[in-house]
mmCIF file of C-alpha atoms in Angstrom:
data_model
loop_
_atom_site.group_PDB
_atom_site.id
_atom_site.type_symbol
_atom_site.label_atom_id
_atom_site.label_comp_id
_atom_site.label_asym_id
_atom_site.label_seq_id
_atom_site.Cartn_x
_atom_site.Cartn_y
_atom_site.Cartn_z
ATOM 1 C CA MET A 1 -7.980 -0.105 -21.458
ATOM 2 C CA PRO A 2 -8.169 3.419 -22.923
ATOM 3 C CA GLY A 3 -5.163 5.625 -22.353
ATOM 4 C CA MET A 4 -2.882 2.692 -21.595
ATOM 5 C CA ARG A 5 0.521 2.789 -23.263
ATOM 6 C CA TYR A 6 1.507 -0.739 -24.271
ATOM 7 C CA GLN A 7 5.187 0.268 -24.323
ATOM 8 C CA GLU A 8 4.940 0.985 -20.580
ATOM 9 C CA MET A 9 3.303 -2.338 -19.727
ATOM 10 C CA LEU A 10 5.378 -5.148 -18.284
ATOM 11 C CA PRO A 11 5.455 -8.381 -20.347
ATOM 12 C CA HIS A 12 3.216 -10.260 -17.901
ATOM 13 C CA GLU A 13 0.768 -7.348 -17.796
ATOM 14 C CA LEU A 14 0.513 -7.262 -21.578
ATOM 15 C CA GLU A 15 0.071 -11.034 -21.641
ATOM 16 C CA ALA A 16 -2.750 -10.737 -19.117
ATOM 17 C CA VAL A 17 -4.504 -8.200 -21.346
ATOM 18 C CA LEU A 18 -4.061 -10.425 -24.395
ATOM 19 C CA ARG A 19 -5.497 -13.392 -22.511
ATOM 20 C CA ALA A 20 -8.429 -11.326 -21.280
ATOM 21 C CA THR A 21 -9.355 -9.902 -24.696
ATOM 22 C CA PRO A 22 -7.430 -11.781 -27.417
ATOM 23 C CA VAL A 23 -9.522 -10.511 -30.330
ATOM 24 C CA ALA A 24 -9.356 -6.833 -29.386
ATOM 25 C CA TYR A 25 -5.678 -6.687 -28.418
ATOM 26 C CA PHE A 26 -4.049 -9.376 -30.549
ATOM 27 C CA PRO A 27 -3.069 -6.960 -33.379
ATOM 28 C CA LEU A 28 -1.521 -4.552 -30.854
ATOM 29 C CA GLY A 29 0.176 -7.384 -29.003
ATOM 30 C CA THR A 30 2.025 -8.485 -32.137
ATOM 31 C CA LEU A 31 3.731 -5.072 -32.249
ATOM 32 C CA GLU A 32 5.561 -5.735 -29.000
#
């Protein structure tokens, strides 16, 4: 999801991204 600001994502939206691509977004998800 290029250009997406994780700070602007709602918790359930971020969770959906993490579930969809756990390997790619797991490191970024831990920052939230």
